[in-house]
């Protein structure tokens, strides 16, 4: 029970592009040789003041210098990010974050929502690149990509 409470309160903090990253979950496992960490249950990852990733499970892959190179979130994977000074939230069956590229990839029933304008996009895969300020929506199996937005009718 004590170990579970320690795991629940566990925070992994390190520098990432001059921003603090905080990782929290119910259970935590680290393999120093394989350079991978697994978090399970109510996982929340916060980067800087806004970007947040939540999921049931997250696997973090590290390089030889123990810097994170990839996060893979599965099970209720959701995120919120700032892109071009606009707030976005999104979700997918799998969410991959690559810190070196500042890139999020949502896979499987992917959804991205620009909060301020209420624009929404749906597809099989959505890639959001914060450095470039872009997002790309892809469709597989001949299913169409869907884009929903509001316009003002000026009469």
Coordinates of N, CA, C and O in Angstrom, one line a residue:
X1 N 0.8 -1.2 0.0 CA 0.0 0.0 0.0 C 0.9 1.3 0.0 O 0.6 2.2 -0.7
X2 N 1.9 1.2 0.8 CA 2.8 2.4 0.9 C 3.5 2.6 -0.5 O 3.6 3.7 -1.0
X3 N 3.9 1.5 -1.1 CA 4.5 1.6 -2.5 C 3.5 2.2 -3.5 O 3.9 3.0 -4.3
X4 N 2.3 1.8 -3.4 CA 1.2 2.3 -4.3 C 1.1 3.8 -4.1 O 1.0 4.6 -5.1
X5 N 1.1 4.3 -2.8 CA 0.9 5.7 -2.6 C 2.2 6.5 -3.1 O 2.1 7.6 -3.6
X6 N 3.4 5.9 -2.9 CA 4.6 6.5 -3.4 C 4.5 6.6 -4.9 O 4.8 7.6 -5.5
X7 N 4.1 5.5 -5.6 CA 3.9 5.5 -7.0 C 2.9 6.6 -7.5 O 3.1 7.3 -8.5
X8 N 1.8 6.7 -6.7 CA 0.8 7.7 -7.1 C 1.4 9.1 -7.0 O 1.1 10.0 -7.8
X9 N 2.2 9.4 -6.0 CA 2.8 10.7 -5.8 C 4.1 10.9 -6.6 O 4.7 12.0 -6.6
X10 N 4.5 9.9 -7.3 CA 5.8 9.9 -8.0 C 5.8 11.0 -9.1 O 4.9 11.1 -9.9
X11 N 6.8 11.8 -9.1 CA 7.0 12.8 -10.1 C 8.4 12.7 -10.7 O 9.3 12.7 -10.0
X12 N 8.4 12.6 -12.0 CA 9.7 12.6 -12.7 C 9.9 13.9 -13.4 O 9.1 14.3 -14.2
X13 N 10.9 14.7 -12.9 CA 11.0 16.0 -13.4 C 12.4 16.1 -14.0 O 13.4 15.7 -13.5
X14 N 12.5 16.7 -15.2 CA 13.7 16.9 -15.9 C 13.6 18.1 -16.9 O 12.5 18.5 -17.2
X15 N 14.7 18.6 -17.4 CA 14.6 19.7 -18.3 C 14.4 19.2 -19.7 O 14.9 18.2 -20.1
X16 N 13.5 19.9 -20.4 CA 13.2 19.6 -21.8 C 13.0 20.9 -22.6 O 12.0 21.6 -22.4
X17 N 14.0 21.2 -23.4 CA 13.9 22.5 -24.2 C 13.5 23.6 -23.3 O 12.6 24.4 -23.5
X18 N 14.2 23.7 -22.1 CA 14.1 24.8 -21.2 C 12.7 24.8 -20.5 O 12.3 25.8 -20.0
X19 N 12.0 23.7 -20.6 CA 10.7 23.7 -19.9 C 10.7 22.4 -19.0 O 11.3 21.4 -19.3
X20 N 10.0 22.6 -17.9 CA 9.9 21.5 -16.9 C 8.8 20.5 -17.4 O 7.8 20.9 -17.9
X21 N 9.1 19.2 -17.2 CA 8.1 18.2 -17.5 C 7.8 17.5 -16.2 O 8.7 17.1 -15.5
X22 N 6.5 17.3 -15.9 CA 6.1 16.5 -14.7 C 5.3 15.3 -15.2 O 4.3 15.5 -16.0
X23 N 5.6 14.1 -14.7 CA 5.0 12.9 -15.1 C 4.4 12.3 -13.8 O 5.1 12.1 -12.8
X24 N 3.1 12.0 -13.8 CA 2.4 11.4 -12.6 C 1.6 10.2 -13.1 O 1.0 10.2 -14.2
X25 N 1.6 9.1 -12.3 CA 0.7 8.0 -12.6 C 0.5 7.1 -11.3 O 1.2 7.3 -10.3
X26 N -0.4 6.2 -11.4 CA -0.7 5.3 -10.3 C 0.4 4.3 -10.0 O 0.8 4.0 -8.9
X27 N 0.9 3.8 -11.1 CA 2.0 2.8 -11.0 C 3.1 3.2 -12.0 O 2.9 3.7 -13.1
X28 N 4.4 2.9 -11.5 CA 5.6 3.3 -12.3 C 6.6 2.1 -12.3 O 6.8 1.5 -11.3
X29 N 7.1 1.9 -13.5 CA 8.2 0.9 -13.7 C 9.3 1.5 -14.6 O 9.0 2.0 -15.6
X30 N 10.5 1.3 -14.2 CA 11.7 1.8 -15.0 C 12.6 0.7 -15.2 O 12.9 -0.1 -14.3
X31 N 13.1 0.6 -16.5 CA 14.1 -0.4 -16.8 C 15.3 0.5 -17.3 O 15.4 1.0 -18.4
X32 N 16.3 0.6 -16.5 CA 17.5 1.4 -16.7 C 18.3 0.9 -17.9 O 18.9 1.7 -18.7
X33 N 18.4 -0.4 -18.1 CA 19.1 -1.0 -19.2 C 18.4 -0.8 -20.5 O 19.1 -0.5 -21.5
X34 N 17.1 -1.0 -20.5 CA 16.4 -0.9 -21.8 C 16.0 0.6 -22.1 O 15.5 0.9 -23.1
X35 N 16.3 1.5 -21.1 CA 16.0 2.9 -21.3 C 14.6 3.2 -21.6 O 14.2 4.0 -22.5
X36 N 13.7 2.6 -20.7 CA 12.3 2.8 -20.9 C 11.6 2.8 -19.5 O 12.1 2.2 -18.6
X37 N 10.5 3.6 -19.5 CA 9.7 3.7 -18.3 C 8.3 3.5 -18.6 O 7.8 4.0 -19.7
X38 N 7.5 2.8 -17.8 CA 6.1 2.5 -18.0 C 5.3 3.2 -16.9 O 5.6 2.9 -15.7
X39 N 4.3 3.9 -17.2 CA 3.4 4.5 -16.2 C 2.0 3.9 -16.5 O 1.6 3.9 -17.7
X40 N 1.3 3.5 -15.5 CA -0.1 3.0 -15.7 C -1.0 3.6 -14.7 O -0.7 3.9 -13.6
X41 N -2.2 3.9 -15.2 CA -3.3 4.4 -14.4 C -3.2 5.9 -14.1 O -2.3 6.4 -13.5
X42 N -4.2 6.6 -14.7 CA -4.4 8.0 -14.4 C -3.1 8.8 -14.7 O -2.7 9.7 -13.9
X43 N -2.5 8.5 -15.8 CA -1.2 9.2 -16.2 C -1.5 10.6 -16.7 O -2.4 10.8 -17.5
X44 N -0.7 11.5 -16.1 CA -0.8 12.9 -16.5 C 0.7 13.4 -16.7 O 1.5 13.3 -15.9
X45 N 0.9 14.0 -17.9 CA 2.2 14.6 -18.2 C 2.0 16.0 -18.6 O 1.2 16.3 -19.5
X46 N 2.7 16.9 -17.9 CA 2.6 18.3 -18.1 C 3.9 18.9 -18.5 O 5.0 18.6 -17.9
X47 N 3.9 19.7 -19.6 CA 5.1 20.3 -20.1 C 4.9 21.8 -20.1 O 3.9 22.3 -20.7
X48 N 5.7 22.5 -19.4 CA 5.6 24.0 -19.4 C 4.3 24.4 -18.7 O 3.8 23.7 -17.9
X49 N 3.7 25.5 -19.1 CA 2.5 26.0 -18.4 C 1.2 25.5 -19.0 O 0.2 25.7 -18.4
X50 N 1.2 24.9 -20.2 CA -0.1 24.5 -20.8 C -0.2 23.1 -21.3 O -1.1 22.4 -21.1
X51 N 0.8 22.7 -22.1 CA 0.8 21.4 -22.8 C 0.6 20.2 -21.7 O 1.3 20.1 -20.8
X52 N -0.5 19.4 -22.0 CA -0.8 18.3 -21.1 C -1.2 17.1 -21.9 O -1.9 17.2 -22.9
X53 N -0.7 15.9 -21.5 CA -1.1 14.6 -22.1 C -1.7 13.8 -21.0 O -1.1 13.7 -19.9
X54 N -2.8 13.2 -21.2 CA -3.4 12.3 -20.2 C -3.7 10.9 -20.9 O -4.0 10.9 -22.1
X55 N -3.6 9.9 -20.1 CA -3.9 8.5 -20.7 C -3.9 7.5 -19.6 O -3.5 7.7 -18.4
X56 N -4.4 6.3 -20.0 CA -4.4 5.2 -19.0 C -3.0 4.6 -18.9 O -2.6 4.2 -17.8
X57 N -2.2 4.6 -20.0 CA -0.8 4.0 -20.0 C 0.1 4.9 -20.8 O -0.3 5.3 -21.9
X58 N 1.3 5.1 -20.4 CA 2.3 5.8 -21.2 C 3.6 5.1 -21.0 O 4.1 4.8 -19.9
X59 N 4.3 4.9 -22.1 CA 5.6 4.3 -22.2 C 6.6 5.4 -22.6 O 6.3 6.1 -23.6
X60 N 7.6 5.7 -21.9 CA 8.6 6.7 -22.2 C 9.9 6.1 -22.6 O 10.4 5.3 -21.8
X61 N 10.4 6.4 -23.8 CA 11.7 5.9 -24.3 C 12.7 7.0 -24.1 O 12.5 8.2 -24.4
X62 N 13.9 6.6 -23.6 CA 15.0 7.5 -23.4 C 16.2 7.2 -24.2 O 16.4 6.1 -24.7
X63 N 17.1 8.2 -24.5 CA 18.3 8.0 -25.2 C 19.4 7.7 -24.1 O 19.1 7.6 -22.9
X64 N 20.6 7.5 -24.6 CA 21.7 7.1 -23.7 C 22.0 8.1 -22.6 O 22.6 7.8 -21.6
X65 N 21.7 9.4 -22.9 CA 21.8 10.4 -21.9 C 20.6 10.6 -21.0 O 20.5 11.6 -20.2
X66 N 19.7 9.6 -21.1 CA 18.5 9.6 -20.2 C 17.6 10.8 -20.5 O 16.9 11.2 -19.6
X67 N 17.6 11.3 -21.7 CA 16.7 12.3 -22.1 C 15.5 11.6 -22.9 O 15.8 10.7 -23.7
X68 N 14.3 12.0 -22.7 CA 13.2 11.4 -23.4 C 13.2 11.6 -24.9 O 13.4 12.8 -25.3
X69 N 13.0 10.6 -25.6 CA 13.0 10.7 -27.1 C 11.6 10.4 -27.7 O 11.2 10.9 -28.8
X70 N 10.7 9.7 -26.9 CA 9.4 9.4 -27.4 C 8.5 9.0 -26.2 O 8.9 8.2 -25.3
X71 N 7.3 9.5 -26.3 CA 6.2 9.1 -25.3 C 5.2 8.4 -26.2 O 4.7 8.9 -27.2
X72 N 4.7 7.2 -25.7 CA 3.6 6.5 -26.4 C 2.5 6.3 -25.4 O 2.6 5.5 -24.4
X73 N 1.4 7.0 -25.7 CA 0.2 6.9 -24.8 C -0.9 6.0 -25.4 O -1.2 6.2 -26.6
X74 N -1.5 5.1 -24.6 CA -2.6 4.3 -25.1 C -3.7 4.2 -24.0 O -3.4 4.3 -22.8
X75 N -4.9 4.1 -24.5 CA -6.0 4.0 -23.5 C -6.5 5.4 -23.1 O -5.8 6.0 -22.3
X76 N -7.5 5.9 -23.7 CA -8.1 7.2 -23.4 C -7.0 8.3 -23.5 O -6.9 9.2 -22.7
X77 N -6.2 8.2 -24.6 CA -5.1 9.2 -24.8 C -5.7 10.5 -25.3 O -6.4 10.6 -26.3
X78 N -5.4 11.6 -24.5 CA -5.8 12.9 -24.8 C -4.7 13.9 -24.6 O -3.8 13.6 -23.8
X79 N -4.8 15.1 -25.3 CA -3.8 16.1 -25.0 C -4.4 17.5 -25.2 O -5.5 17.6 -25.8
X80 N -3.7 18.5 -24.7 CA -4.0 19.9 -25.0 C -2.7 20.6 -25.2 O -1.7 20.3 -24.5
X81 N -2.6 21.4 -26.3 CA -1.4 22.0 -26.7 C -1.7 23.4 -27.2 O -2.8 23.8 -27.5
X82 N -0.6 24.2 -27.2 CA -0.7 25.6 -27.7 C 0.1 25.5 -29.1 O 1.2 25.1 -29.2
X83 N -0.6 26.0 -30.1 CA -0.1 26.0 -31.5 C -0.4 27.3 -32.1 O -1.6 27.6 -32.3
X84 N 0.6 28.1 -32.6 CA 0.3 29.4 -33.2 C -0.5 30.3 -32.3 O -1.5 30.9 -32.8
X85 N -0.3 30.3 -31.0 CA -1.0 31.1 -30.0 C -2.5 30.7 -29.9 O -3.3 31.5 -29.4
X86 N -2.8 29.5 -30.4 CA -4.2 29.0 -30.2 C -4.2 27.7 -29.4 O -3.2 26.9 -29.5
X87 N -5.3 27.5 -28.7 CA -5.4 26.3 -27.8 C -6.1 25.2 -28.6 O -7.1 25.4 -29.2
X88 N -5.5 24.0 -28.5 CA -6.0 22.9 -29.2 C -6.2 21.7 -28.2 O -5.3 21.6 -27.3
X89 N -7.2 20.9 -28.3 CA -7.2 19.6 -27.6 C -7.5 18.5 -28.6 O -8.0 18.8 -29.7
X90 N -7.1 17.3 -28.3 CA -7.3 16.2 -29.2 C -7.3 14.9 -28.5 O -6.9 14.8 -27.3
X91 N -7.6 13.9 -29.3 CA -7.6 12.5 -28.7 C -7.4 11.5 -29.8 O -7.5 11.8 -31.0
X92 N -7.0 10.3 -29.4 CA -6.9 9.2 -30.4 C -6.7 7.9 -29.6 O -6.5 7.9 -28.4
X93 N -6.7 6.8 -30.3 CA -6.5 5.5 -29.6 C -5.1 5.4 -29.1 O -4.8 4.8 -28.1
X94 N -4.2 6.0 -29.9 CA -2.7 6.1 -29.5 C -2.2 7.5 -29.8 O -2.6 8.1 -30.8
X95 N -1.4 8.0 -28.9 CA -0.8 9.3 -29.0 C 0.7 9.2 -28.8 O 1.1 8.6 -27.8
X96 N 1.4 9.7 -29.8 CA 2.9 9.6 -29.7 C 3.4 11.1 -29.7 O 3.0 11.9 -30.5
X97 N 4.3 11.3 -28.7 CA 4.9 12.6 -28.6 C 6.4 12.5 -28.8 O 7.0 11.7 -28.1
X98 N 7.0 13.2 -29.7 CA 8.4 13.2 -30.0 C 9.0 14.6 -29.6 O 8.8 15.6 -30.4
X99 N 9.6 14.7 -28.5 CA 10.1 16.0 -28.0 C 11.1 16.7 -28.9 O 11.0 18.0 -29.1
X100 N 12.0 16.0 -29.5 CA 13.0 16.7 -30.4 C 12.3 17.4 -31.6 O 12.8 18.4 -32.0
X101 N 11.2 16.9 -32.0 CA 10.5 17.5 -33.1 C 9.3 18.4 -32.7 O 8.7 19.0 -33.5
X102 N 9.1 18.4 -31.4 CA 7.9 19.0 -30.8 C 6.6 18.6 -31.6 O 5.8 19.4 -32.0
X103 N 6.5 17.3 -31.8 CA 5.5 16.7 -32.6 C 4.6 15.7 -31.9 O 5.1 14.8 -31.3
X104 N 3.3 15.9 -32.0 CA 2.3 14.9 -31.5 C 1.7 14.2 -32.7 O 1.3 14.8 -33.7
X105 N 1.5 12.9 -32.6 CA 0.8 12.1 -33.6 C -0.3 11.3 -32.9 O -0.1 10.6 -32.0
X106 N -1.6 11.6 -33.4 CA -2.7 10.9 -32.9 C -3.1 9.9 -33.9 O -3.2 10.2 -35.1
X107 N -3.3 8.6 -33.4 CA -3.6 7.5 -34.3 C -4.9 6.8 -33.9 O -5.1 6.6 -32.7
X108 N -5.7 6.5 -34.9 CA -7.0 5.7 -34.6 C -8.1 6.6 -34.0 O -7.9 7.1 -32.9
X109 N -9.1 6.9 -34.8 CA -10.2 7.8 -34.4 C -9.6 9.1 -33.9 O -10.0 9.6 -32.8
X110 N -8.7 9.6 -34.6 CA -8.0 10.9 -34.2 C -9.0 12.1 -34.4 O -9.8 12.2 -35.3
X111 N -8.8 13.0 -33.4 CA -9.7 14.2 -33.3 C -8.8 15.3 -32.8 O -8.0 15.2 -31.9
X112 N -9.0 16.5 -33.5 CA -8.3 17.7 -33.1 C -9.3 18.9 -33.1 O -10.0 19.0 -34.1
X113 N -9.3 19.7 -32.0 CA -10.2 20.7 -31.9 C -9.5 22.0 -31.5 O -8.8 22.1 -30.5
X114 N -9.7 23.1 -32.4 CA -9.2 24.4 -32.0 C -10.2 25.1 -31.2 O -11.3 25.3 -31.6
X115 N -9.9 25.3 -29.9 CA -10.9 25.7 -28.9 C -11.5 27.1 -29.2 O -12.7 27.2 -29.2
X116 N -10.7 28.1 -29.6 CA -11.2 29.5 -29.7 C -12.2 29.6 -30.9 O -13.2 30.2 -30.8
X117 N -11.9 28.9 -32.0 CA -12.8 29.0 -33.2 C -13.7 27.9 -33.4 O -14.6 27.9 -34.3
X118 N -13.6 26.9 -32.5 CA -14.4 25.6 -32.5 C -14.2 24.8 -33.8 O -15.1 24.1 -34.3
X119 N -13.1 25.0 -34.5 CA -12.8 24.2 -35.7 C -12.4 22.8 -35.2 O -11.8 22.6 -34.2
X120 N -12.9 21.7 -35.9 CA -12.7 20.4 -35.6 C -12.3 19.6 -36.8 O -12.8 19.8 -37.9
X121 N -11.3 18.7 -36.6 CA -10.9 17.8 -37.7 C -10.9 16.4 -37.2 O -10.5 16.1 -36.0
X122 N -11.2 15.4 -38.0 CA -11.3 14.0 -37.7 C -10.6 13.3 -38.8 O -10.7 13.6 -40.0
X123 N -9.9 12.2 -38.4 CA -9.2 11.3 -39.4 C -8.6 10.1 -38.7 O -8.7 10.0 -37.5
X124 N -7.9 9.3 -39.5 CA -7.3 8.1 -38.9 C -6.0 8.5 -38.2 O -5.6 7.9 -37.2
X125 N -5.3 9.6 -38.7 CA -4.1 10.0 -38.1 C -4.0 11.5 -38.3 O -4.2 12.1 -39.3
X126 N -3.6 12.2 -37.2 CA -3.4 13.6 -37.2 C -2.0 13.9 -36.6 O -1.7 13.4 -35.5
X127 N -1.2 14.6 -37.3 CA 0.1 15.0 -36.8 C 0.2 16.5 -36.6 O -0.1 17.3 -37.5
X128 N 0.5 16.9 -35.3 CA 0.6 18.3 -34.9 C 2.1 18.6 -34.7 O 2.7 18.0 -33.8
X129 N 2.6 19.6 -35.4 CA 4.0 20.0 -35.2 C 4.1 21.4 -34.6 O 3.7 22.3 -35.3
X130 N 4.4 21.5 -33.4 CA 4.4 22.8 -32.7 C 5.6 23.7 -33.2 O 5.4 24.9 -33.3
X131 N 6.7 23.2 -33.6 CA 7.8 24.0 -34.1 C 7.4 24.6 -35.5 O 7.7 25.8 -35.7
X132 N 6.8 23.9 -36.3 CA 6.4 24.4 -37.7 C 5.1 25.1 -37.6 O 4.7 25.8 -38.5
X133 N 4.3 24.9 -36.6 CA 3.0 25.5 -36.5 C 2.0 24.9 -37.5 O 1.1 25.5 -38.0
X134 N 2.1 23.5 -37.7 CA 1.3 22.9 -38.7 C 0.5 21.7 -38.1 O 1.0 21.1 -37.0
X135 N -0.5 21.3 -38.7 CA -1.1 20.0 -38.5 C -1.6 19.4 -39.8 O -1.9 20.0 -40.7
X136 N -1.5 18.0 -39.8 CA -1.8 17.3 -41.0 C -2.8 16.2 -40.7 O -2.6 15.5 -39.7
X137 N -3.8 16.0 -41.5 CA -4.8 15.0 -41.2 C -4.8 14.0 -42.3 O -4.8 14.3 -43.5
X138 N -4.7 12.7 -42.0 CA -4.6 11.6 -43.0 C -5.8 10.6 -42.8 O -6.2 10.4 -41.7
X139 N -6.2 10.1 -43.9 CA -7.3 9.1 -43.9 C -6.8 7.8 -44.5 O -6.0 7.8 -45.4
X140 N -7.2 6.7 -43.9 CA -6.8 5.4 -44.4 C -8.1 4.6 -44.8 O -9.2 5.0 -44.4
X141 N -8.0 3.5 -45.5 CA -9.1 2.7 -45.9 C -10.2 3.5 -46.6 O -11.4 3.2 -46.4
X142 N -9.8 4.5 -47.3 CA -10.8 5.3 -48.1 C -11.9 6.0 -47.3 O -12.9 6.3 -47.8
X143 N -11.6 6.1 -46.0 CA -12.6 6.9 -45.2 C -12.2 8.4 -45.3 O -11.0 8.7 -45.3
X144 N -13.2 9.3 -45.5 CA -12.8 10.7 -45.7 C -12.4 11.4 -44.4 O -12.7 11.0 -43.3
X145 N -11.6 12.4 -44.6 CA -11.2 13.3 -43.5 C -12.3 14.2 -43.3 O -13.0 14.7 -44.3
X146 N -12.7 14.6 -42.1 CA -13.8 15.5 -41.9 C -13.2 16.8 -41.2 O -12.4 16.7 -40.3
X147 N -13.7 18.0 -41.7 CA -13.3 19.3 -41.2 C -14.5 20.1 -40.9 O -15.4 20.3 -41.8
X148 N -14.8 20.5 -39.7 CA -16.0 21.2 -39.3 C -15.6 22.6 -38.8 O -14.7 22.7 -37.9
X149 N -16.2 23.6 -39.3 CA -15.9 25.0 -38.8 C -17.1 25.9 -38.9 O -18.1 25.6 -39.6
X150 N -17.1 27.0 -38.2 CA -18.2 28.0 -38.2 C -17.8 29.2 -39.1 O -16.6 29.6 -39.1
X151 N -18.7 29.7 -39.8 CA -18.5 31.0 -40.5 C -19.6 32.0 -40.2 O -20.7 31.6 -39.8
X152 N -19.2 33.2 -40.2 CA -20.2 34.3 -40.0 C -20.8 34.7 -41.3 O -20.1 35.0 -42.2
X153 N -22.1 34.8 -41.3 CA -22.8 35.2 -42.5 C -23.0 36.7 -42.3 O -23.8 37.2 -41.5
X154 N -22.3 37.5 -43.1 CA -22.3 39.0 -43.1 C -23.4 39.5 -44.0 O -23.2 39.4 -45.2
X155 N -24.5 39.9 -43.4 CA -25.6 40.4 -44.3 C -25.7 41.9 -44.2 O -25.4 42.5 -43.3

